[in-house]
Coordinates of C-alpha atoms in Angstrom, one line a residue:
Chain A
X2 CA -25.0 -11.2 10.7
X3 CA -23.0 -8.8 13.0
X4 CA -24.5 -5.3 14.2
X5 CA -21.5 -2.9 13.3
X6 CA -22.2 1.0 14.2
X7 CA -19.7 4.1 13.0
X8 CA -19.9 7.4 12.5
X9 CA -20.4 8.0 9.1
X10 CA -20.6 12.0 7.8
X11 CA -21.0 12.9 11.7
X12 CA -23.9 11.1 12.0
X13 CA -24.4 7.5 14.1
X14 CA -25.3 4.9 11.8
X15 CA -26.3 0.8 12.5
X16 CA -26.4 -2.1 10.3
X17 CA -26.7 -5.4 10.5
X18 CA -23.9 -7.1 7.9
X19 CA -22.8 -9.7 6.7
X20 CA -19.0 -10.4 7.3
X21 CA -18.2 -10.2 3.4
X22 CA -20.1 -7.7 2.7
X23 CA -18.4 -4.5 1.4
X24 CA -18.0 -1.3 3.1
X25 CA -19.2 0.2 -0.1
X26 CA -22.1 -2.0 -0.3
X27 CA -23.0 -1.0 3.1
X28 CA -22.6 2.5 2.4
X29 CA -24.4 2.4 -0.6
X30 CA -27.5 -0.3 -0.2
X31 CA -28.1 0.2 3.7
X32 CA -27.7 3.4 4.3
X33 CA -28.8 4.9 0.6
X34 CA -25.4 6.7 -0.1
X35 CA -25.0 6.3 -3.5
X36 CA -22.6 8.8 -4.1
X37 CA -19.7 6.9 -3.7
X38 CA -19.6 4.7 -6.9
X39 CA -18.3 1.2 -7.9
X40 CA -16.2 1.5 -10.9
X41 CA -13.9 -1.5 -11.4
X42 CA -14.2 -3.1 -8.1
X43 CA -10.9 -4.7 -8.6
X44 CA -9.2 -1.8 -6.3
X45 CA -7.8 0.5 -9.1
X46 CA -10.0 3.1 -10.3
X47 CA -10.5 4.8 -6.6
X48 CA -14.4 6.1 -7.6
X49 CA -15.2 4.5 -4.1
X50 CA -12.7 6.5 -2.7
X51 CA -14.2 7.8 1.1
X52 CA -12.6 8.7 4.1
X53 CA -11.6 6.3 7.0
X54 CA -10.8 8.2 9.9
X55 CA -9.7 10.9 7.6
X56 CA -7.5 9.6 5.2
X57 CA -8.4 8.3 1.7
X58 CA -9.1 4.7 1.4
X59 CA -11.0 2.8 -1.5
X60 CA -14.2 0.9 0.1
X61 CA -14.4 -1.2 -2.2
X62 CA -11.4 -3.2 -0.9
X63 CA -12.8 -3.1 3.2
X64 CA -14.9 -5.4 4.6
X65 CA -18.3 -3.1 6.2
X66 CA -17.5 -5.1 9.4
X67 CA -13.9 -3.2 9.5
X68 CA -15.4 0.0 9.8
X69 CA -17.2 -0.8 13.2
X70 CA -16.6 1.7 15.4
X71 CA -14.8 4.1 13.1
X72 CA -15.3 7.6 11.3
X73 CA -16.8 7.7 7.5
X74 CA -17.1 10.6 5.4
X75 CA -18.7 10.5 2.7
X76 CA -19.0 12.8 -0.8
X77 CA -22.6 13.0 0.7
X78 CA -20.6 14.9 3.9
X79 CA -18.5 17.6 1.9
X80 CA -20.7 20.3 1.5
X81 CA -21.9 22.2 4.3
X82 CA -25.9 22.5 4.0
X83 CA -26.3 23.7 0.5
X84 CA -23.1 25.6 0.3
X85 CA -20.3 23.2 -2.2
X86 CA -17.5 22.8 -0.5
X87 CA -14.6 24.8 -1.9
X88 CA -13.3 21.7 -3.8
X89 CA -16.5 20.8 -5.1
X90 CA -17.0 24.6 -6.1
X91 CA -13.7 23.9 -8.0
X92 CA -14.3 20.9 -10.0
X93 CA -18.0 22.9 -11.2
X94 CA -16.0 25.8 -11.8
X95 CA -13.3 24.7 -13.6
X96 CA -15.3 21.6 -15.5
X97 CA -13.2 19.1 -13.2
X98 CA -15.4 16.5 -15.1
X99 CA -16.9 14.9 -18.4
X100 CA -19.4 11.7 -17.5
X101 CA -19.2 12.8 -13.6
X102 CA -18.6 8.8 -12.6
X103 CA -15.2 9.2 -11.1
X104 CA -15.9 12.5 -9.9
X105 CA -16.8 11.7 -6.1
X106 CA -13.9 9.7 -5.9
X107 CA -11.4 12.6 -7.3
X108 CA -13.2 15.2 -5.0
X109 CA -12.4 12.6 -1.7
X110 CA -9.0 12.0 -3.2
X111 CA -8.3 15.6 -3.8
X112 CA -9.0 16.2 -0.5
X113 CA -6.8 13.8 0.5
X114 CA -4.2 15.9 -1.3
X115 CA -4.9 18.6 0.6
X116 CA -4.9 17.5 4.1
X117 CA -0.9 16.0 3.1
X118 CA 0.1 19.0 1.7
X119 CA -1.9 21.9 4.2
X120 CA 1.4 24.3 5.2
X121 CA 3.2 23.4 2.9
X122 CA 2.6 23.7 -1.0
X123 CA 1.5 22.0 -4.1
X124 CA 2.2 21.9 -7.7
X125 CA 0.6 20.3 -10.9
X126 CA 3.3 17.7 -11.2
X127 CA 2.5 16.9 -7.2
X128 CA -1.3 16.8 -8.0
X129 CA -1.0 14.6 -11.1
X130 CA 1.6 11.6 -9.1
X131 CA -1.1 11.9 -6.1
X132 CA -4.0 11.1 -8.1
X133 CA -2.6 8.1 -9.6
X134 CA -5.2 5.9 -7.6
X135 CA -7.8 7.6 -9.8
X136 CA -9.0 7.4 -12.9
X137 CA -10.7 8.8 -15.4
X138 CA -12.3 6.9 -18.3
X139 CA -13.5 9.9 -19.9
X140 CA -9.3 10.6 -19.5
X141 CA -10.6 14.4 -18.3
X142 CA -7.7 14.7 -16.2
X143 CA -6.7 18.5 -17.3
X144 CA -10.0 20.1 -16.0
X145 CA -9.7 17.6 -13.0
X146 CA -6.0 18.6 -12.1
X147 CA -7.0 22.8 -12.4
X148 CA -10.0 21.8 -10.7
X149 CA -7.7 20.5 -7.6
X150 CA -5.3 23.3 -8.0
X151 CA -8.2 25.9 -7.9
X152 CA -9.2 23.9 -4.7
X153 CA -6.0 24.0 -2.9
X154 CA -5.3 27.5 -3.3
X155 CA -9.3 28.7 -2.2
X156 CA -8.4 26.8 0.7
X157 CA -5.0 28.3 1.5
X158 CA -2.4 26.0 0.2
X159 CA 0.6 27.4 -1.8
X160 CA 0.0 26.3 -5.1
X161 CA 3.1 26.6 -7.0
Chain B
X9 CA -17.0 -13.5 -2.1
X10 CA -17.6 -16.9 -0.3
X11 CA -18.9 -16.6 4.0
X12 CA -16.7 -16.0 6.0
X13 CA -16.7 -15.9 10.2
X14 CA -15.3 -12.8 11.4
X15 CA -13.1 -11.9 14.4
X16 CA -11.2 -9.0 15.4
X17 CA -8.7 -10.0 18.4
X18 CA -7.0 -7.7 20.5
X19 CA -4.1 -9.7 21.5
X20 CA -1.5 -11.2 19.3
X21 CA -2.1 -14.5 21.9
X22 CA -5.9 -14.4 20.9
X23 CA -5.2 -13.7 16.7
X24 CA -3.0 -17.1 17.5
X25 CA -4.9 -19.6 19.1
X26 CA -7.8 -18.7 17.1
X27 CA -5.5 -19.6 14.4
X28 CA -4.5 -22.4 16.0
X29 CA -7.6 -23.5 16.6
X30 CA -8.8 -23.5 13.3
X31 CA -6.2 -24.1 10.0
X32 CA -9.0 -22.5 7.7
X33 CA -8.9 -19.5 9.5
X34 CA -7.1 -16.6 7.5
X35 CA -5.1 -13.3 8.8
X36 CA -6.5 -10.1 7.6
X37 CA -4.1 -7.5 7.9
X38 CA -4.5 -4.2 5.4
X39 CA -6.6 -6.4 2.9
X40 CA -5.3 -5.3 -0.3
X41 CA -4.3 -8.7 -1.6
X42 CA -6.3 -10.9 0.7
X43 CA -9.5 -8.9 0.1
X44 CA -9.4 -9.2 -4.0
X45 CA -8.5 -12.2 -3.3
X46 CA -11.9 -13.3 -1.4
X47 CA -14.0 -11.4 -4.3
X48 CA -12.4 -13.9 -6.8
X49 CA -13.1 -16.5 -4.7
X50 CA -9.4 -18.0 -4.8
X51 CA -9.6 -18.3 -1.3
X52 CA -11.9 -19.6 0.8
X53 CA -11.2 -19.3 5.0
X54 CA -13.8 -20.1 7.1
X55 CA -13.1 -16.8 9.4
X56 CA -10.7 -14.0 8.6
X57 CA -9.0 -13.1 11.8
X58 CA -9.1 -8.9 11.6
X59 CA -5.8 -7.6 13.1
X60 CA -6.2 -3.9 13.4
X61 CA -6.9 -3.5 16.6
X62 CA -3.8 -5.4 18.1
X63 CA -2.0 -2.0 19.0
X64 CA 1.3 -4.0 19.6
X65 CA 1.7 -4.3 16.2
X66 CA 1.4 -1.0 14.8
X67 CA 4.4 1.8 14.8
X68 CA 7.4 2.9 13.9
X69 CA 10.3 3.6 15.8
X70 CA 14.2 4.6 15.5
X71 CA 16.8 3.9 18.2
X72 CA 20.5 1.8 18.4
X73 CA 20.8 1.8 14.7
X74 CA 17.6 0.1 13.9
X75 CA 14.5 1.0 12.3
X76 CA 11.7 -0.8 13.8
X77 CA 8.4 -1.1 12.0
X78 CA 5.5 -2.8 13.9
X79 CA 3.4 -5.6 11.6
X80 CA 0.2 -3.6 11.0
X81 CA 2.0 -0.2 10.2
X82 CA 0.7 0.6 6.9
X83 CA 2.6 2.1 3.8
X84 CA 1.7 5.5 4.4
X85 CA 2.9 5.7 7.7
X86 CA 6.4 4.4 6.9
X87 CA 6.6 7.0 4.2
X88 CA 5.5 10.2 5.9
X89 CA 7.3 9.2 9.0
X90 CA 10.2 11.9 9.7
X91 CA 12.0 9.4 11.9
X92 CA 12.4 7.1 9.0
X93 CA 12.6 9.9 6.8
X94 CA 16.1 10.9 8.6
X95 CA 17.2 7.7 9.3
X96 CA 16.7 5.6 6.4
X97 CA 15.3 7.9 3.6
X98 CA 15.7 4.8 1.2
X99 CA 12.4 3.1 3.0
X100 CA 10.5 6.1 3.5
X101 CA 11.0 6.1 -0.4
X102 CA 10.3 2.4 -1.3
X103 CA 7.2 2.7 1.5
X104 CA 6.1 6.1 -0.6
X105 CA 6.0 4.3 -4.3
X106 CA 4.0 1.7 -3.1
X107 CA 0.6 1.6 -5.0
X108 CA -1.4 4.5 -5.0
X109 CA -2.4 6.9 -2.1
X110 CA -5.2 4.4 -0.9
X111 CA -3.6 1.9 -0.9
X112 CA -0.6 2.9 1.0
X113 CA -3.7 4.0 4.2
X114 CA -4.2 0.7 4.1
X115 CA -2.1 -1.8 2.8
X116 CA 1.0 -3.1 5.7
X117 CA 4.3 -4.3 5.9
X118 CA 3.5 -7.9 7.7
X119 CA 1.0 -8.4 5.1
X120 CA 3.1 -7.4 2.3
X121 CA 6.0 -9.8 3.5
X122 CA 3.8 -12.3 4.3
X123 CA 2.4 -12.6 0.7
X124 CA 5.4 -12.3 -0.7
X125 CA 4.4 -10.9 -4.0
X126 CA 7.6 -11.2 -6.5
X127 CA 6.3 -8.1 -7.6
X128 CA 6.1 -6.7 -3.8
X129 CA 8.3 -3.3 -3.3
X130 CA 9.3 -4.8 0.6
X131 CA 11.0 -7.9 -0.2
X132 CA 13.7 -5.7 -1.5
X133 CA 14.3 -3.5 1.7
X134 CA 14.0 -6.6 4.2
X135 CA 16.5 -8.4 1.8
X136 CA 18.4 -5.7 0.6
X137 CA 19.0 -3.6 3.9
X138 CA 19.6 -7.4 5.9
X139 CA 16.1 -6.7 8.1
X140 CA 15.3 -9.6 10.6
X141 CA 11.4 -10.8 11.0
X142 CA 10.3 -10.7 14.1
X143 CA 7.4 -13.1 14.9
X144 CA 5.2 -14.3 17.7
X145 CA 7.6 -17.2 17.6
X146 CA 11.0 -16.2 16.6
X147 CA 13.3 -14.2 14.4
X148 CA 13.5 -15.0 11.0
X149 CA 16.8 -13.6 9.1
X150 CA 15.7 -11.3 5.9
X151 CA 18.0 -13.3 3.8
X152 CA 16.2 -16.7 5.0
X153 CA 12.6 -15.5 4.6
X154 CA 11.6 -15.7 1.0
X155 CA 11.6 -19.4 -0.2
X156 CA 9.6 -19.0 -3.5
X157 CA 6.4 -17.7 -5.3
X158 CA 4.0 -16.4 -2.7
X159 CA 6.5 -18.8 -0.2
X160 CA 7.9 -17.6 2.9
X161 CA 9.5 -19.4 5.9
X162 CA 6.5 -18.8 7.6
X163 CA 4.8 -21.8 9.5
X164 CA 1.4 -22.3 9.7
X165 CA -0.2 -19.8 11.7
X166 CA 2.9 -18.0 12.6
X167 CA 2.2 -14.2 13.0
X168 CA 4.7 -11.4 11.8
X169 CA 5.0 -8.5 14.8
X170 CA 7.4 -6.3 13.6
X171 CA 10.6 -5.9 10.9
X172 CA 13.8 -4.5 12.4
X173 CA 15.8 -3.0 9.7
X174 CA 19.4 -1.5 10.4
X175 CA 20.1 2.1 9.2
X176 CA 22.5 1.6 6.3
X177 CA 25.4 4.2 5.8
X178 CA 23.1 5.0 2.7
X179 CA 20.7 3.4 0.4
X180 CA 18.8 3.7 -2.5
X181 CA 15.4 2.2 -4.4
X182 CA 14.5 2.2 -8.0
X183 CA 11.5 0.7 -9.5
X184 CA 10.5 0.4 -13.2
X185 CA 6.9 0.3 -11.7
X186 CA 4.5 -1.0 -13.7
X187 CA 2.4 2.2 -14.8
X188 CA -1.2 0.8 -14.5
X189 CA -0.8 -1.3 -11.1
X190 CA 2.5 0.4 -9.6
X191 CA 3.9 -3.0 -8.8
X192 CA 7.5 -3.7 -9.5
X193 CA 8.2 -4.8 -12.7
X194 CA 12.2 -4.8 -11.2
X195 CA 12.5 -3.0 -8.2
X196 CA 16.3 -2.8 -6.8
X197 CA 17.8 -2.0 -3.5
X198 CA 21.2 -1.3 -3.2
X199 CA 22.4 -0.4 0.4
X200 CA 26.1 0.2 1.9
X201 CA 25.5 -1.5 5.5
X202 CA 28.1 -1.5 8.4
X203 CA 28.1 -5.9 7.2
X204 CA 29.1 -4.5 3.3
X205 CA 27.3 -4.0 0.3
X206 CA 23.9 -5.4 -0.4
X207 CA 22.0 -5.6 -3.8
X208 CA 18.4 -6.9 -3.6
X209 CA 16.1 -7.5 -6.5
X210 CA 12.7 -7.5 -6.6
X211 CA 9.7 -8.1 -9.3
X212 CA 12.4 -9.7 -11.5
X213 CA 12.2 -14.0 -9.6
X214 CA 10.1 -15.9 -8.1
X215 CA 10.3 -13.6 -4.7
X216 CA 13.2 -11.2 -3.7
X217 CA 17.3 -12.6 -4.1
X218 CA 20.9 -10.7 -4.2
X219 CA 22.8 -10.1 -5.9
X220 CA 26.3 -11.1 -5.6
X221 CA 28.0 -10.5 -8.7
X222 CA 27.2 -6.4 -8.3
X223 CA 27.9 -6.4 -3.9
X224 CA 31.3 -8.0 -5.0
X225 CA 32.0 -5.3 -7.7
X226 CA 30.6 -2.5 -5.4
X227 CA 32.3 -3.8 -2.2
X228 CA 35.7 -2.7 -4.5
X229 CA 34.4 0.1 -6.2
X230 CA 30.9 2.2 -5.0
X231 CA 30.7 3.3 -8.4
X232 CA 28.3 3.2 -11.3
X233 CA 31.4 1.7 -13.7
X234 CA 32.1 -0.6 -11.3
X235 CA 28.7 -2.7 -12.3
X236 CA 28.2 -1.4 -15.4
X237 CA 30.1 -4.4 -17.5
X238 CA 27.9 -7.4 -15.3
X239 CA 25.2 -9.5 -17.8
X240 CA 22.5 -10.0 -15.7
X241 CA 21.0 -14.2 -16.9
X242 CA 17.6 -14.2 -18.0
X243 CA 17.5 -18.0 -16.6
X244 CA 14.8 -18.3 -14.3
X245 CA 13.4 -14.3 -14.1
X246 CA 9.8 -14.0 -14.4
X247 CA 7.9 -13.5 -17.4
X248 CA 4.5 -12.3 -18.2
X249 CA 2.7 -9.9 -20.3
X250 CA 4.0 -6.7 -19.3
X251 CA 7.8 -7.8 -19.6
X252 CA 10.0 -10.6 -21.2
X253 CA 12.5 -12.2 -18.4
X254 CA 15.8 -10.7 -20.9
X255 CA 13.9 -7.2 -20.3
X256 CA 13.4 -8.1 -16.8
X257 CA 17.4 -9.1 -16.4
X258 CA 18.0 -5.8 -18.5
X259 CA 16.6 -3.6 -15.9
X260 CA 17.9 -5.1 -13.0
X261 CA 21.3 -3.4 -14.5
X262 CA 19.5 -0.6 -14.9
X263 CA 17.7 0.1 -11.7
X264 CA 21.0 -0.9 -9.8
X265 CA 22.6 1.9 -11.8
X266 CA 20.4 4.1 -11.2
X267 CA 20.5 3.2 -7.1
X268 CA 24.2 3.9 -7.3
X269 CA 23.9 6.7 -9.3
X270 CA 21.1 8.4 -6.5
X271 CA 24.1 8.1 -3.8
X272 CA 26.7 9.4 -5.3

């Protein structure tokens, strides 16, 4: 076993792990954050998609022990208190969703998306090649890609 | 996934004589071959040596001509980079269309070369644009790296640092990606270098490989005609579910087109 500790949704967490164990095993059976969701665990459907030190990575293909010392957010570390986070607003608002599996992977992708493309714009075409490590069994990508759209612009990109 | 020790060096001497000290022991660099891998249980080390925190071999940087990308630098990096960007916009591109979004925060260029995938989008720019290896050891021309299927001149232990890649008068990738994985089904680089014309194939062989019918004809003529008459063999091109090896020779004509065509 190997004590790692990171930051994970701004918070200090400790575990004791196993070296194979998977960051999203960690995040989901140690510390109880099941929102991040195992879909194929073969790397390609991106519904464990979290944040490493801001950018999108799928923790399903990380070791738990490689996140020592790093910064994890989340879907549990979107919203602010009780108040959805614009995004999240988006995808309720514009029925971003069917089953709701891949949906906290889309949501961290999205914002992904947004943090490449903040000062600068964003159009459908962009937002449809940038979510190719998601998918969607339900194939509900229409109400996702407005969803992320609606997103982008209540957040100040130029959505074109 | 099979146990594993775990180590995370800071010093490219440390990653090596733990290595050296144990031939079981594996190199982890972005994990997004080696880490599937170790689910299936195709491989078994007895410790993964992490390398992501050996800052010496992460970076980019442009100066003299060449483009120098440090070992760990991963995909996205490379892409977004406005250095690379204005000095070789034909591996900002390649870097860009690798995988998906996650995977390019992740995934690196020594651990892409290293596998040497045949489907692998890098084998074509160290190939194509005449890139040197640079190990903890040696250099390692690009031409002489790729010996076969997942084969590279690597020796045992022997640790990529960085790729030095010379800026090219221009350049230009196309990939028939395969839509689910992103992987090149043919990938083709076609670069006009200060040493001539260089055509290099990916996804199509057993690992990356010229050209030379189509440098010759483009080395006379930088045109789309100039290649457009060359039958690409069949003999020896992969084949596998998602694409005969005559479809596979097919679009190596086509995706060198269509790099020629982008510089014109």
């Amino acid at each position: 076993m190997i004590k790692i500790s990171l930051s994970v949704n701004g918070t200090e967490r400790s575990g004791d792990v196993e070296p194979r164990t998977l960051l999203v095993d960690f995040l989901r059976t140690q510390l109880g954050l099941t929102g991040t969701h195992v879909g194929c665990d073969t790397s390609q459907c991106g519904a464990c998609t979290i944040h490493l030190n801001g950018k999108p990575v799928k923790s399903c293909t990380m070791l738990a022990v490689q996140a020592d010392g790093q910064n994890v957010k989340t879907i549990e570390g979107v919203a602010v208190g009780d108040e959805m986070h614009p995004m999240q607003a988006a995808f309720k608002e514009c029925h971003g969703l069917q089953c709701g599996f891949c949906t906290p992977g889309m949501v961290m992708s999205a914002l992904g998306i947004i943090e490449r493309h903040k000062g600068d714009h964003l159009n459908e075409a962009m937002v449809r090649h940038e979510l190719e490590g998601n998918l969607c069994r339900c194939t509900g990508y229409q109400g996702i890609v407005n969803a992320i759209l609606m997103g982008a612009k209540n957040m100040g990109v130029k959505v074109i | 996934m099979h146990s594993f020790a775990y180590h995370r060096p800071k010093t490219i001497a440390e990653a090596t004589s733990k290595r050296a000290a144990d031939p079981d022991a594996s190199y982890l660099a972005g994990g997004m071959t080696l880490i599937p891998t170790l689910k299936q249980r195709l491989a078994n080390p007895t410790q993964v040596l992490d390398l992501s925190a050996i800052t010496e071999l992460k970076g980019v940087s442009v100066a003299n001509g060449i483009v120098s990308v440090g070992a760990m630098t991963c995909h996205a990096d490379v892409a977004l980079s406005a250095d690379v960007r204005k000095a070789l916009p034909a591996l900002a591109d390649l870097a860009g269309a690798i995988g998906d979004p996650q995977v390019r925060n992740r995934g690196t260029i020594g651990g892409s070369l290293a596998n040497s995938d045949p489907s692998a989008d890098y084998p074509a720019a160290v190939v194509g644009l005449g890139a040197t290896i640079h190990t903890n050891t040696r250099q390692i021309s690009g031409d002489d790296f790729f010996k076969g299927l997942f084969e590279t001149a690597l020796e045992p232990g022997e640790l990529i640092v960085k790729v030095t890649l010379p800026i090219a008068k221009r350049a230009a990738y196309m990939k028939f990606a395969n839509p689910a994985s992103g992987y090149a089904v043919v990938g083709v680089m076609v670069a006009d270098t200060a040493q001539g014309v260089r055509v290099a194939v990916t996804g199509a062989g057993a690992c990356a490989f010229r050209q030379a019918d189509m440098e010759a004809a483009l080395a006379k003529s930088f045109t789309v005609a100039a290649i457009k008459e060359i039958v690409i063999s069949a003999d020896d091109l992969n084949a596998d579910m998602h694409a005969t090896a005559e479809y596979r020779a097919h679009l190596v004509g086509v995706m060198a087109r269509r790099a020629v065509a982008a510089m014109a």
